[in-house]
CSV table of C-alpha atoms and ligand atoms in Angstrom, one decimal:
chain,number,residue,atom,x,y,z
A,1,UNK,CA,61.2,10.5,36.3
A,2,UNK,CA,58.2,9.9,38.0
A,3,UNK,CA,57.1,9.6,41.8
A,4,UNK,CA,54.7,7.1,42.7
A,5,UNK,CA,53.3,7.6,46.2
A,6,UNK,CA,51.0,4.9,47.6
A,7,UNK,CA,48.4,6.6,50.9
A,8,UNK,CA,45.8,3.7,51.1
A,9,UNK,CA,43.1,2.3,49.5
A,10,UNK,CA,42.8,4.4,45.9
A,11,UNK,CA,45.4,7.2,46.8
A,12,UNK,CA,48.5,8.0,45.1
A,13,UNK,CA,50.5,10.9,44.5
A,14,UNK,CA,52.1,11.6,41.7
A,15,UNK,CA,55.6,13.8,41.3
A,16,UNK,CA,57.2,14.7,38.1
A,17,UNK,CA,60.0,17.1,40.5
A,18,UNK,CA,57.5,20.0,39.4
A,19,UNK,CA,54.1,19.4,39.8
A,20,UNK,CA,52.0,17.5,42.4
A,21,UNK,CA,49.2,15.1,41.7
A,22,UNK,CA,46.6,13.4,43.6
A,23,UNK,CA,43.9,10.5,42.8
A,24,UNK,CA,41.1,9.9,45.5
A,25,UNK,CA,42.4,11.5,48.5
A,26,UNK,CA,40.6,9.6,51.4
A,27,UNK,CA,42.3,10.4,54.0
A,28,UNK,CA,40.3,11.3,56.7
A,29,UNK,CA,39.0,8.2,57.9
A,30,UNK,CA,41.0,5.9,56.1
A,31,UNK,CA,42.2,3.9,58.8
A,32,UNK,CA,45.2,3.1,56.1
A,33,UNK,CA,46.2,6.7,55.4
A,34,UNK,CA,49.4,7.6,57.1
A,35,UNK,CA,48.9,10.5,56.8
A,36,UNK,CA,47.0,13.5,57.9
A,37,UNK,CA,44.7,15.2,54.9
A,38,UNK,CA,46.8,19.1,56.0
A,39,UNK,CA,50.6,17.5,54.8
A,40,UNK,CA,48.5,16.8,51.6
A,41,UNK,CA,50.5,19.7,48.9
A,42,UNK,CA,49.6,19.4,45.5
A,43,UNK,CA,48.5,21.7,42.7
A,44,UNK,CA,45.8,19.0,40.8
A,45,UNK,CA,43.3,16.5,42.1
A,46,UNK,CA,42.0,13.9,39.8
A,47,UNK,CA,39.0,12.4,41.4
A,48,UNK,CA,37.0,8.9,39.6
A,49,UNK,CA,34.2,8.9,41.4
A,50,UNK,CA,31.4,10.5,44.0
A,51,UNK,CA,31.7,7.7,46.2
A,52,UNK,CA,33.0,9.0,50.2
A,53,UNK,CA,36.5,7.1,49.5
A,54,UNK,CA,37.6,8.9,46.9
A,55,UNK,CA,35.9,12.3,46.8
A,56,UNK,CA,37.6,12.4,50.2
A,57,UNK,CA,39.1,15.5,51.8
A,58,UNK,CA,39.5,16.1,47.7
A,59,UNK,CA,37.5,20.0,48.4
A,60,UNK,CA,39.3,20.8,51.4
A,61,UNK,CA,43.0,20.6,50.0
A,62,UNK,CA,42.0,21.5,46.9
A,63,UNK,CA,41.0,25.2,48.9
A,64,UNK,CA,43.7,24.9,51.0
A,65,UNK,CA,46.4,24.4,47.8
A,66,UNK,CA,44.8,26.6,45.1
A,67,UNK,CA,44.5,22.6,43.6
A,68,UNK,CA,42.2,21.9,40.0
A,69,UNK,CA,40.3,19.2,40.9
A,70,UNK,CA,39.8,17.7,37.3
A,71,UNK,CA,37.6,15.1,37.2
A,72,UNK,CA,33.8,14.2,35.4
A,73,UNK,CA,31.4,16.7,34.4
A,74,UNK,CA,28.6,16.5,37.2
A,75,UNK,CA,31.3,15.3,40.2
A,76,UNK,CA,33.2,18.9,38.2
A,77,UNK,CA,30.1,20.8,38.6
A,78,UNK,CA,29.1,19.2,41.8
A,79,UNK,CA,33.0,20.4,43.5
A,80,UNK,CA,32.4,23.7,41.9
A,81,UNK,CA,29.7,24.5,44.0
A,82,UNK,CA,31.4,24.2,47.1
A,83,UNK,CA,34.3,26.4,46.6
A,84,UNK,CA,37.1,24.5,44.2
A,85,UNK,CA,38.8,25.1,41.7
A,86,UNK,CA,37.9,22.5,39.2
A,87,UNK,CA,38.4,21.3,35.1
A,88,UNK,CA,35.5,19.2,33.8
A,89,UNK,CA,35.8,16.2,31.4
A,90,UNK,CA,34.2,13.5,30.5
A,91,UNK,CA,35.1,9.2,29.4
A,92,UNK,CA,36.4,9.2,26.2
A,93,UNK,CA,38.3,12.9,25.9
A,94,UNK,CA,41.9,13.2,27.0
A,95,UNK,CA,43.5,17.2,27.6
A,96,UNK,CA,47.1,18.6,28.1
A,97,UNK,CA,48.1,19.9,31.3
A,98,UNK,CA,50.8,21.3,32.2
A,99,UNK,CA,52.4,18.6,33.9
A,100,UNK,CA,50.8,16.3,31.1
A,101,UNK,CA,47.8,14.6,29.5
A,102,UNK,CA,44.8,13.6,31.7
A,103,UNK,CA,42.0,11.2,29.8
A,104,UNK,CA,39.4,9.3,31.1
A,105,UNK,CA,37.9,5.5,30.3
A,106,UNK,CA,35.2,4.1,31.3
A,107,UNK,CA,34.7,2.1,34.5
A,108,UNK,CA,31.3,-0.2,35.8
A,109,UNK,CA,30.4,1.3,39.3
A,110,UNK,CA,28.3,4.2,39.9
A,111,UNK,CA,29.1,7.6,41.3
A,112,UNK,CA,27.2,9.0,44.0
A,113,UNK,CA,27.8,12.4,46.6
A,114,UNK,CA,27.8,12.6,50.6
A,115,UNK,CA,23.5,13.6,50.3
A,116,UNK,CA,23.0,10.5,47.4
A,117,UNK,CA,23.2,13.8,44.7
A,118,UNK,CA,23.5,11.8,41.8
A,119,UNK,CA,26.8,12.6,40.5
A,120,UNK,CA,27.5,11.7,36.7
A,121,UNK,CA,29.4,8.0,35.7
A,122,UNK,CA,32.5,7.2,37.0
A,123,UNK,CA,35.3,6.6,35.6
A,124,UNK,CA,39.0,5.5,35.5
A,125,UNK,CA,42.3,7.7,34.3
A,126,UNK,CA,44.8,7.3,32.1
A,127,UNK,CA,47.7,10.3,33.1
A,128,UNK,CA,50.6,10.6,31.1
A,129,UNK,CA,53.7,12.4,33.6
A,130,UNK,CA,57.2,12.5,34.1
A,131,UNK,CA,57.9,10.3,30.7
A,132,UNK,CA,55.6,7.3,32.3
A,133,UNK,CA,51.8,6.6,31.4
A,134,UNK,CA,49.4,5.5,34.3
A,135,UNK,CA,46.3,3.9,34.4
A,136,UNK,CA,44.5,4.6,37.3
A,137,UNK,CA,41.2,1.7,37.3
A,138,UNK,CA,38.9,4.2,39.8
A,139,UNK,CA,36.5,1.2,41.0
A,140,UNK,CA,35.1,-1.0,38.2
A,141,UNK,CA,34.6,-4.1,37.3
A,142,UNK,CA,36.9,-6.3,34.4
A,143,UNK,CA,36.0,-5.3,31.3
A,144,UNK,CA,36.8,-6.0,27.9
A,145,UNK,CA,38.1,-3.1,27.2
A,146,UNK,CA,40.4,-2.2,28.9
A,147,UNK,CA,42.1,-4.1,26.0
A,148,UNK,CA,42.0,-1.3,24.0
A,149,UNK,CA,43.4,0.7,26.3
A,150,UNK,CA,46.3,-1.0,27.0
A,151,UNK,CA,46.7,-0.8,22.6
A,152,UNK,CA,45.7,2.7,22.6
A,153,UNK,CA,48.2,3.9,25.4
A,154,UNK,CA,51.7,1.7,26.2
A,155,UNK,CA,50.9,1.4,30.0
A,156,UNK,CA,53.4,2.0,32.4
A,157,UNK,CA,52.0,1.6,35.5
A,158,UNK,CA,48.2,-0.3,36.0
A,159,UNK,CA,46.5,0.8,39.5
A,160,UNK,CA,43.5,-2.1,40.2
A,161,UNK,CA,41.1,-3.0,42.6
A,162,UNK,CA,41.5,-6.2,44.1
A,163,UNK,CA,39.3,-5.9,47.1
A,164,UNK,CA,36.1,-7.7,45.8
A,165,UNK,CA,32.4,-6.6,46.9
A,166,UNK,CA,32.0,-3.2,45.2
A,167,UNK,CA,35.0,-3.5,42.7
A,168,UNK,CA,37.1,-6.9,40.9
A,169,UNK,CA,38.7,-9.2,43.1
A,170,UNK,CA,41.7,-10.9,42.6
A,171,UNK,CA,41.1,-13.2,39.9
A,172,UNK,CA,39.3,-10.9,37.9
A,173,UNK,CA,42.1,-8.2,38.3
A,174,UNK,CA,44.5,-11.1,37.4
A,175,UNK,CA,42.8,-11.4,34.4
A,176,UNK,CA,42.3,-7.3,34.0
A,177,UNK,CA,46.4,-7.8,33.7
A,178,UNK,CA,46.3,-9.5,30.5
A,179,UNK,CA,43.8,-7.4,28.8
A,180,UNK,CA,45.7,-3.8,30.1
A,181,UNK,CA,49.2,-5.2,29.7
A,182,UNK,CA,51.4,-3.3,31.3
A,183,UNK,CA,54.7,-2.8,32.6
A,184,UNK,CA,53.5,-3.2,36.5
A,185,UNK,CA,50.8,-3.6,38.5
A,186,UNK,CA,50.0,-2.4,42.0
A,187,UNK,CA,46.6,-3.7,43.7
A,188,UNK,CA,44.6,-1.1,45.8
A,189,UNK,CA,41.2,-1.0,47.2
A,190,UNK,CA,41.6,-4.1,49.6
A,191,UNK,CA,41.2,-4.3,53.0
A,192,UNK,CA,40.5,-0.6,54.2
A,193,UNK,CA,36.7,-1.8,55.5
A,194,UNK,CA,35.9,-5.3,56.6
A,195,UNK,CA,34.1,-6.0,53.7
A,196,UNK,CA,36.8,-6.1,51.2
A,197,UNK,CA,39.4,-8.0,52.5
A,198,UNK,CA,42.2,-9.1,50.3
A,199,UNK,CA,45.8,-10.5,50.5
A,200,UNK,CA,47.6,-8.4,47.9
A,201,UNK,CA,50.4,-10.6,47.9
A,202,UNK,CA,48.7,-13.4,46.5
A,203,UNK,CA,47.9,-10.8,43.6
A,204,UNK,CA,51.4,-9.9,43.3
A,205,UNK,CA,51.8,-13.8,42.6
A,206,UNK,CA,48.9,-14.8,40.5
A,207,UNK,CA,50.3,-11.6,38.2
A,208,UNK,CA,53.5,-12.7,38.5
A,209,UNK,CA,52.4,-16.7,37.2
A,210,UNK,CA,51.0,-15.3,34.1
A,211,UNK,CA,54.1,-13.2,33.1
A,212,UNK,CA,54.0,-9.7,34.4
A,213,UNK,CA,55.7,-8.0,37.0
A,214,UNK,CA,53.4,-6.6,40.2
A,215,UNK,CA,54.5,-4.3,43.3
A,216,UNK,CA,52.3,-4.2,46.3
A,217,UNK,CA,53.5,-1.0,47.8
A,218,UNK,CA,53.5,-0.6,51.5
A,219,UNK,CA,51.2,2.2,53.2
A,220,UNK,CA,53.4,5.6,52.9
A,221,UNK,CA,55.7,4.1,50.2
A,222,UNK,CA,57.7,5.9,47.7
A,223,UNK,CA,58.7,4.5,44.6
A,224,UNK,CA,60.3,6.4,41.7
A,225,UNK,CA,59.8,5.3,38.1
A,226,UNK,CA,63.0,6.6,35.8
B,301,NI,NI1,33.0,3.6,44.3
B,302,MN,MN1,35.6,2.9,46.5
């Protein structure tokens, strides 16, 4: 069993009944966020890259909850230098945690910190938890290796950015669904800022038109996958 909650932008919380994990907790300053950062109570935090709309409240949450931040090496060192507990990983590497497995994938994007610190390469992540495989693509353009990601791990839930400008837009994201071939696709990273307008229902319709399933999570919505 895996409970998935959408907290806006690229932030999802996963809960298997024993452990709670949050991905890219950009809550403070996110007009879509249905909660405040101090409401978050998790054991682990996964970060795809260092940009403010992904790093977000991660360091504060990690310190308050004594949660471990799991991310790529340079970003892990950065959050550790700010006093957070970190587990350093890198693209292509997987590790078995008490809740399940984390494996980082490539993403075509950038990664810098609040003061333009270089924070290594951006990533996507495949999370195995509660008997499900979740692929959160992070911020990325489309790439053909998404086919390989979908072949190596049968993906149950694919979280795809659709907002264009910084990442894939809707048409590229729909094409990426073909590559990843998941059970269910969920759009993210849209409408938070004026430069990333997108209609998630258009994504859903276009995914369904290629014979695949998609679901638009309202902000704050929790879906349970058995
Ligand atoms: Ni970014
Ligand atoms: Mn972003």
